[in-house]
Short mmCIF file of C-alpha atoms in Angstrom, two decimals:
data_model
loop_
_atom_site.label_atom_id
_atom_site.label_comp_id
_atom_site.label_asym_id
_atom_site.label_seq_id
_atom_site.Cartn_x
_atom_site.Cartn_y
_atom_site.Cartn_z
CA UNK A 15 24.25 -10.99 8.43
CA UNK A 16 20.51 -11.42 7.86
CA UNK A 17 19.72 -11.39 4.13
CA UNK A 18 16.61 -9.26 3.86
CA UNK A 19 15.37 -6.11 2.19
CA UNK A 20 17.21 -4.00 4.75
CA UNK A 21 20.62 -5.25 3.57
CA UNK A 22 19.94 -5.24 -0.15
CA UNK A 23 20.70 -1.91 -1.80
CA UNK A 24 18.91 -1.48 -5.10
CA UNK A 25 20.95 0.01 -7.91
CA UNK A 26 20.15 2.96 -10.07
CA UNK A 27 18.01 0.78 -12.31
CA UNK A 28 15.53 0.24 -9.47
CA UNK A 29 15.02 3.96 -9.25
CA UNK A 30 14.46 4.45 -12.95
CA UNK A 31 12.59 1.52 -14.47
CA UNK A 32 11.18 2.16 -17.91
CA UNK A 33 7.53 1.46 -18.61
CA UNK A 34 8.51 -1.20 -21.13
CA UNK A 35 10.20 -3.21 -18.36
CA UNK A 36 6.91 -3.45 -16.50
CA UNK A 37 4.70 -3.84 -19.53
CA UNK A 38 3.24 -0.36 -19.10
CA UNK A 39 1.88 1.86 -21.81
CA UNK A 40 4.17 4.77 -22.64
CA UNK A 41 2.48 8.18 -22.59
CA UNK A 42 3.79 11.43 -23.92
CA UNK A 43 5.88 13.40 -21.49
CA UNK A 44 4.67 16.75 -20.21
CA UNK A 45 5.32 16.97 -16.50
CA UNK A 46 5.15 20.24 -14.63
CA UNK A 47 6.48 21.36 -11.28
CA UNK A 48 4.28 20.16 -8.39
CA UNK A 49 1.71 22.70 -7.23
CA UNK A 50 1.04 23.24 -3.51
CA UNK A 51 -2.21 24.51 -2.00
CA UNK A 52 -3.85 24.62 1.43
CA UNK A 53 -6.22 21.66 1.89
CA UNK A 54 -7.32 22.30 5.47
CA UNK A 55 -6.26 22.46 9.09
CA UNK A 56 -6.17 19.94 11.91
CA UNK A 57 -7.97 20.67 15.17
CA UNK A 58 -4.74 22.06 16.67
CA UNK A 59 -4.33 24.47 13.77
CA UNK A 60 -1.66 22.51 11.89
CA UNK A 61 -1.92 23.22 8.18
CA UNK A 62 -2.43 20.35 5.74
CA UNK A 63 -1.38 20.96 2.15
CA UNK A 64 -2.31 19.23 -1.08
CA UNK A 65 0.26 18.78 -3.82
CA UNK A 66 -0.82 18.28 -7.45
CA UNK A 67 1.40 16.54 -10.00
CA UNK A 68 0.89 15.54 -13.62
CA UNK A 69 3.16 13.65 -15.99
CA UNK A 70 2.91 11.13 -18.82
CA UNK A 71 -0.87 11.04 -18.74
CA UNK A 72 -1.18 10.47 -14.96
CA UNK A 73 -2.53 13.07 -12.52
CA UNK A 74 -1.79 12.71 -8.82
CA UNK A 75 -2.91 14.67 -5.75
CA UNK A 76 -1.16 14.02 -2.43
CA UNK A 77 -1.79 15.35 1.09
CA UNK A 78 0.93 16.19 3.59
CA UNK A 79 -1.30 14.47 6.15
CA UNK A 80 -0.33 10.79 6.05
CA UNK A 81 1.22 11.10 2.59
CA UNK A 82 -2.31 10.35 1.42
CA UNK A 83 -3.07 9.89 -2.27
CA UNK A 84 -6.29 11.90 -2.37
CA UNK A 85 -6.78 11.43 -6.09
CA UNK A 86 -5.10 9.53 -8.92
CA UNK A 87 -6.54 10.11 -12.39
CA UNK A 88 -5.77 8.06 -15.49
CA UNK A 89 -7.48 7.87 -18.90
CA UNK A 90 -9.61 5.04 -20.23
CA UNK A 91 -9.36 3.54 -23.73
CA UNK A 92 -11.07 6.64 -25.11
CA UNK A 93 -8.83 9.09 -23.26
CA UNK A 94 -11.45 9.99 -20.65
CA UNK A 95 -10.03 10.67 -17.19
CA UNK A 96 -11.40 9.40 -13.90
CA UNK A 97 -10.10 9.27 -10.37
CA UNK A 98 -9.39 5.58 -9.65
CA UNK A 99 -8.63 5.86 -5.90
CA UNK A 100 -11.08 6.19 -3.02
CA UNK A 101 -10.83 9.25 -0.80
CA UNK A 102 -12.54 12.25 0.80
CA UNK A 103 -12.99 15.94 0.05
CA UNK A 104 -12.06 17.27 3.50
CA UNK A 105 -9.33 16.78 6.06
CA UNK A 106 -12.01 16.39 8.72
CA UNK A 107 -13.27 13.21 7.04
CA UNK A 108 -9.75 11.80 6.75
CA UNK A 109 -9.12 12.39 10.45
CA UNK A 110 -12.47 11.11 11.71
CA UNK A 111 -13.45 8.34 9.31
CA UNK A 112 -10.76 7.10 6.96
CA UNK A 113 -9.99 3.36 6.76
CA UNK A 114 -6.46 4.27 5.56
CA UNK A 115 -7.66 5.63 2.19
CA UNK A 116 -4.53 6.27 0.08
CA UNK A 117 -2.22 6.51 3.10
CA UNK A 118 1.42 5.76 3.81
CA UNK A 119 1.52 2.97 6.39
CA UNK A 120 4.14 2.55 9.14
CA UNK A 121 5.98 1.70 11.17
CA UNK A 122 4.56 -1.69 10.44
CA UNK A 123 2.08 -2.34 7.66
CA UNK A 124 -0.47 -5.02 8.46
CA UNK A 125 -1.00 -6.87 11.76
CA UNK A 126 1.21 -7.82 14.68
CA UNK A 127 -0.35 -10.39 17.00
CA UNK A 128 -1.44 -8.95 20.36
CA UNK A 129 0.69 -5.90 19.58
CA UNK A 130 3.70 -7.71 21.01
CA UNK A 131 7.10 -8.89 19.82
CA UNK A 132 10.52 -9.69 21.27
CA UNK A 133 13.73 -8.35 19.76
CA UNK A 134 17.22 -9.11 21.07
CA UNK A 135 15.70 -10.58 24.22
CA UNK A 136 13.56 -7.53 25.05
CA UNK A 137 9.76 -7.55 24.81
CA UNK A 138 7.79 -4.65 23.38
CA UNK A 139 4.12 -3.79 23.75
CA UNK A 140 2.69 -1.82 20.84
CA UNK A 141 -0.47 0.22 20.49
CA UNK A 142 -3.42 -2.16 20.02
CA UNK A 143 -6.12 -0.91 17.63
CA UNK A 144 -7.58 -3.98 15.88
CA UNK A 145 -9.21 -6.08 18.56
CA UNK A 146 -6.27 -7.48 20.53
CA UNK A 147 -3.83 -6.86 17.67
CA UNK A 148 -1.83 -3.91 16.36
CA UNK A 149 -2.72 -2.84 12.81
CA UNK A 150 -0.81 -0.50 10.47
CA UNK A 151 1.42 0.98 13.17
CA UNK A 152 -1.17 1.38 15.93
CA UNK A 153 -3.74 3.98 16.89
CA UNK A 154 -1.63 6.83 15.48
CA UNK A 155 0.51 5.35 12.76
CA UNK A 156 2.35 7.17 9.99
CA UNK A 157 -0.97 7.74 8.21
CA UNK A 158 -2.11 10.12 10.97
CA UNK A 159 0.89 12.48 11.03
CA UNK A 160 1.71 15.51 8.91
CA UNK A 161 4.82 14.84 6.83
CA UNK A 162 7.33 17.39 5.61
CA UNK A 163 6.92 17.52 1.82
CA UNK A 164 9.08 19.01 -0.92
CA UNK A 165 8.26 19.02 -4.62
CA UNK A 166 10.88 18.36 -7.29
CA UNK A 167 11.50 18.05 -10.99
CA UNK A 168 14.33 15.83 -12.24
CA UNK A 169 14.84 15.58 -15.97
CA UNK A 170 11.52 14.40 -17.36
CA UNK A 171 10.27 13.21 -13.94
CA UNK A 172 8.30 15.11 -11.31
CA UNK A 173 7.61 14.15 -7.74
CA UNK A 174 7.53 14.69 -4.01
CA UNK A 175 9.93 13.83 -1.20
CA UNK A 176 8.20 13.19 2.14
CA UNK A 177 9.97 13.06 5.51
CA UNK A 178 8.76 11.95 8.92
CA UNK A 179 10.71 11.20 12.11
CA UNK A 180 9.12 8.71 14.48
CA UNK A 181 10.59 9.13 17.97
CA UNK A 182 11.79 6.29 20.17
CA UNK A 183 8.79 4.66 21.84
CA UNK A 184 6.14 6.06 19.50
CA UNK A 185 3.25 3.56 19.45
CA UNK A 186 5.57 1.30 21.47
CA UNK A 187 8.23 0.84 18.78
CA UNK A 188 11.91 1.05 19.78
CA UNK A 189 14.33 3.48 18.17
CA UNK A 190 14.03 6.87 16.53
CA UNK A 191 13.16 6.06 12.94
CA UNK A 192 13.80 8.59 10.19
CA UNK A 193 11.58 7.80 7.21
CA UNK A 194 11.85 9.20 3.71
CA UNK A 195 9.37 8.37 0.96
CA UNK A 196 9.67 9.59 -2.62
CA UNK A 197 6.68 9.70 -4.95
CA UNK A 198 7.72 10.03 -8.61
CA UNK A 199 5.61 10.41 -11.74
CA UNK A 200 7.75 9.41 -14.71
CA UNK A 201 7.44 10.63 -18.26
CA UNK A 202 5.72 7.29 -19.01
CA UNK A 203 3.02 8.04 -16.41
CA UNK A 204 4.32 5.45 -13.93
CA UNK A 205 3.86 6.20 -10.23
CA UNK A 206 6.96 5.00 -8.35
CA UNK A 207 7.30 4.87 -4.57
CA UNK A 208 10.79 4.68 -3.03
CA UNK A 209 10.90 4.04 0.72
CA UNK A 210 13.92 4.63 2.95
CA UNK A 211 14.41 4.52 6.72
CA UNK A 212 17.21 4.53 9.29
CA UNK A 213 17.14 3.91 13.02
CA UNK A 214 19.34 4.53 16.07
CA UNK A 215 18.15 1.36 17.82
CA UNK A 216 17.14 -2.11 16.60
CA UNK A 217 13.50 -2.05 15.51
CA UNK A 218 11.07 -3.56 13.00
CA UNK A 219 9.89 -1.79 9.84
CA UNK A 220 7.36 -2.61 7.13
CA UNK A 221 6.28 0.39 5.06
CA UNK A 222 3.58 0.28 2.40
CA UNK A 223 0.89 2.26 0.58
CA UNK A 224 -2.83 1.74 1.13
CA UNK A 225 -4.53 3.03 -2.01
CA UNK A 226 -8.04 1.68 -2.59
CA UNK A 227 -8.30 1.00 -6.34
CA UNK A 228 -11.35 1.05 -8.57
CA UNK A 229 -10.19 1.31 -12.18
CA UNK A 230 -13.71 2.03 -13.42
CA UNK A 231 -13.62 5.17 -11.31
CA UNK A 232 -14.07 6.07 -7.67
CA UNK A 233 -17.69 5.58 -6.59
CA UNK A 234 -18.66 3.60 -9.71
CA UNK A 235 -19.64 0.41 -7.85
CA UNK A 236 -18.16 -3.02 -7.30
CA UNK A 237 -14.71 -4.13 -8.45
CA UNK A 238 -15.74 -7.79 -8.51
CA UNK A 239 -15.67 -7.68 -12.33
CA UNK A 240 -12.05 -6.44 -12.37
CA UNK A 241 -9.62 -9.01 -13.73
CA UNK A 242 -6.61 -9.82 -11.55
CA UNK A 243 -3.47 -11.90 -11.86
CA UNK A 244 -0.91 -12.41 -9.06
CA UNK A 245 2.43 -14.17 -9.56
CA UNK A 246 2.21 -16.25 -6.40
CA UNK A 247 1.81 -19.99 -5.83
CA UNK A 248 1.38 -19.66 -2.06
CA UNK A 249 -0.35 -17.47 0.49
CA UNK A 250 -0.29 -17.18 4.27
CA UNK A 251 -3.50 -18.52 5.87
CA UNK A 252 -4.78 -16.69 8.95
CA UNK A 253 -6.64 -17.44 12.16
CA UNK A 254 -9.94 -15.82 13.15
CA UNK A 255 -8.06 -12.65 14.15
CA UNK A 256 -6.45 -12.43 10.68
CA UNK A 257 -3.02 -13.29 12.09
CA UNK A 258 -0.94 -15.69 9.93
CA UNK A 259 -0.71 -19.23 11.24
CA UNK A 260 2.87 -19.49 9.94
CA UNK A 261 1.93 -21.79 7.08
CA UNK A 262 2.69 -20.97 3.45
CA UNK A 263 -0.16 -22.81 1.81
CA UNK A 264 -0.55 -23.66 -1.87
CA UNK A 265 -3.11 -21.54 -3.69
CA UNK A 266 -3.92 -24.42 -6.05
CA UNK A 267 -7.49 -25.61 -5.61
CA UNK A 268 -8.48 -22.62 -3.45
CA UNK A 269 -10.22 -19.26 -4.06
CA UNK A 270 -6.76 -17.69 -3.63
CA UNK A 271 -5.40 -18.97 -6.94
CA UNK A 272 -4.84 -15.92 -9.15
CA UNK A 273 -1.96 -17.43 -11.13
CA UNK A 274 -4.23 -17.23 -14.13
CA UNK A 275 -6.23 -14.09 -14.75
CA UNK A 276 -9.72 -14.24 -13.27
CA UNK A 277 -12.25 -11.78 -11.95
CA UNK A 278 -11.97 -10.63 -8.36
CA UNK A 279 -15.48 -11.88 -7.65
CA UNK A 280 -15.20 -15.29 -9.31
CA UNK A 281 -14.57 -17.22 -6.08
CA UNK A 282 -15.20 -14.60 -3.42
CA UNK A 283 -18.50 -16.19 -2.33
CA UNK A 284 -17.07 -19.71 -2.07
CA UNK A 285 -17.65 -21.27 1.36
CA UNK A 286 -13.98 -21.38 2.34
CA UNK A 287 -12.97 -20.88 5.97
CA UNK A 288 -10.31 -18.33 5.09
CA UNK A 289 -12.89 -16.17 3.27
CA UNK A 290 -15.19 -16.44 6.27
CA UNK A 291 -12.41 -15.18 8.56
CA UNK A 292 -11.74 -12.17 6.34
CA UNK A 293 -15.36 -11.54 5.27
CA UNK A 294 -13.82 -11.78 1.83
CA UNK A 295 -10.17 -11.55 0.83
CA UNK A 296 -7.74 -9.95 3.28
CA UNK A 297 -4.64 -12.08 2.89
CA UNK A 298 -0.94 -11.96 2.08
CA UNK A 299 0.37 -13.65 -1.06
CA UNK A 300 3.87 -15.14 -0.97
CA UNK A 301 5.29 -13.83 -4.23
CA UNK A 302 7.07 -16.44 -6.32
CA UNK A 303 10.01 -14.12 -6.98
CA UNK A 304 10.81 -13.59 -3.27
CA UNK A 305 12.94 -10.61 -2.23
CA UNK A 306 14.69 -9.03 -5.19
CA UNK A 307 17.28 -6.30 -5.60
CA UNK A 308 15.07 -4.52 -8.14
CA UNK A 309 11.30 -4.36 -8.61
CA UNK A 310 9.79 -7.15 -10.67
CA UNK A 311 6.28 -7.35 -12.13
CA UNK A 312 4.03 -9.31 -9.77
CA UNK A 313 0.41 -8.31 -10.38
CA UNK A 314 -1.91 -7.02 -13.10
CA UNK A 315 -5.35 -5.53 -12.51
CA UNK A 316 -7.72 -4.64 -15.37
CA UNK A 317 -11.17 -3.12 -15.62
CA UNK A 318 -12.78 -4.53 -18.78
CA UNK A 319 -15.40 -1.79 -18.97
CA UNK A 320 -12.91 1.08 -19.30
CA UNK A 321 -9.83 -0.80 -20.46
CA UNK A 322 -7.76 0.74 -17.67
CA UNK A 323 -4.97 -1.47 -16.39
CA UNK A 324 -2.63 -1.34 -13.42
CA UNK A 325 0.61 -3.32 -13.34
CA UNK A 326 2.59 -3.50 -10.11
CA UNK A 327 6.30 -4.23 -9.73
CA UNK A 328 8.06 -4.52 -6.37
CA UNK A 329 11.17 -5.81 -4.64
CA UNK A 330 9.13 -6.96 -1.64
CA UNK A 331 8.33 -10.65 -0.91
CA UNK A 332 4.60 -10.23 -0.21
CA UNK A 333 1.39 -8.68 -1.52
CA UNK A 334 -1.61 -8.05 0.72
CA UNK A 335 -4.78 -8.27 -1.35
CA UNK A 336 -7.79 -6.74 0.44
CA UNK A 337 -11.15 -6.80 -1.33
CA UNK A 338 -12.77 -3.87 0.49
CA UNK A 339 -14.75 -6.12 2.82
CA UNK A 340 -15.31 -3.58 5.58
CA UNK A 341 -16.68 -0.76 3.42
CA UNK A 342 -20.14 -0.75 4.93
CA UNK A 343 -22.10 2.04 3.26
CA UNK A 344 -21.39 4.62 5.97
CA UNK A 345 -18.72 6.57 4.07
CA UNK A 346 -19.36 9.17 1.36
CA UNK A 347 -16.38 9.69 -0.90
CA UNK A 348 -14.87 12.55 -2.86
CA UNK A 349 -17.25 12.00 -5.79
CA UNK A 350 -20.32 12.19 -3.58
CA UNK A 351 -21.02 8.44 -3.72
CA UNK A 352 -21.50 5.98 -0.86
CA UNK A 353 -18.79 3.33 -0.58
CA UNK A 354 -20.06 -0.20 -0.08
CA UNK A 355 -18.45 -3.62 0.33
CA UNK A 356 -16.34 -4.51 -2.68
CA UNK A 357 -16.32 -1.00 -4.16
CA UNK A 358 -12.51 -1.01 -4.23
CA UNK A 359 -9.54 -3.23 -3.50
CA UNK A 360 -6.03 -2.78 -2.10
CA UNK A 361 -2.80 -4.35 -3.37
CA UNK A 362 -0.21 -3.58 -0.70
CA UNK A 363 3.39 -4.56 -1.44
CA UNK A 364 5.05 -5.54 1.83
CA UNK A 365 6.78 -8.02 4.06
CA UNK A 366 4.47 -10.59 5.63
CA UNK A 367 2.05 -9.79 8.48
CA UNK A 368 3.26 -10.60 12.00
CA UNK A 369 6.81 -11.27 10.79
CA UNK A 370 8.35 -10.12 14.12
CA UNK A 371 6.66 -13.16 15.72
CA UNK A 372 7.21 -15.58 12.82
CA UNK A 373 10.87 -16.69 12.66
CA UNK A 374 10.28 -18.57 9.38
CA UNK A 375 9.07 -15.41 7.63
CA UNK A 376 11.54 -12.98 6.01
CA UNK A 377 12.98 -10.67 8.66
CA UNK A 378 11.68 -7.11 9.12
CA UNK A 379 14.43 -6.14 11.59
CA UNK A 380 16.31 -2.89 10.94
CA UNK A 381 19.48 -2.13 12.89
CA UNK A 382 21.61 0.99 13.35
CA UNK A 383 23.93 1.44 10.39
CA UNK A 384 21.51 -0.25 7.98
CA UNK A 385 19.16 1.54 5.61
CA UNK A 386 15.72 0.18 4.85
CA UNK A 387 15.07 0.54 1.13
CA UNK A 388 12.13 -0.61 -0.93
CA UNK A 389 10.61 0.33 -4.28
CA UNK A 390 7.20 -0.26 -5.83
CA UNK A 391 6.19 0.87 -9.32
CA UNK A 392 2.62 1.29 -10.58
CA UNK A 393 2.28 1.35 -14.38
CA UNK A 394 -0.99 2.36 -16.02
CA UNK A 395 -2.44 1.58 -19.42
CA UNK A 396 -5.72 1.42 -21.30
#
């Protein structure tokens, strides 16, 4: 049997990690039942709802369209709240313009070379939407569908359960995939994401979240002064199309070394071929911990101006760090500000890009009878 995240079942501890385990700051409890309101309608009349949650000092707003985090508010060192995720005010902007702001990504987060892979001797052609490659599930990935959403309270936790069924052949992927994603705000203010999926035919799966973070506040300017640490000694270099070469290169001596805390912008202008390919950072880090049965702390982001911190724990083997290189000044966000290059960054917990075509990478294959499970926890402090 392949040993991968699909065959590792996390225990109850993975679903209920305390803030102290992840180094988070404990906030007072005070969650309330999620509140649902109409956010807008798609062109075909389908209603899109927004759900509002608050617990432990964290405030979260989520859309049924794409499972999008439209807003995530946390306090600074003085208790002042700001939204720290990029987004829009209208559903029309999300449909027409969004570069995956806050969205759930599937079936396959990141890139698959030429939109092609072979599984059990059969070749599949996926939707191609990033030059010659397939990105984030294709032209209509999970981020562009309306999910079924239910709110819940459980003890001192509050949250949402999101369901979406992707039919056999959607965007070229084999098998009917039933996806379930649970967003939980804990009494400590942690935001936990639990992913699950099952299939009736062998397929590939790589689910993730695509929040654009700016801990100084959405629309406040560059994140190049944010301090970042990643527990990874290697990364996966890419070719000019941002497809991994298959190498797991040492970060030592390169701009990709975040083993010690440094600012995001410290080396981002260094004349390194990998930075030229990505127009900045858009690479996968090979986490030192590998695949784990429970989430482990792998990254810390801090804004020195506000004191806000984000600590990420995951059971996944990789972390895609994207430095907002393609924000080009054409998008106006929810706070009425123009988003420019470097105004946010993404830290996407995941399996590696193009794994279906890279036999030396951890497998992303899911088979009938198996359940894909993954957990990522975001802990906030100031």
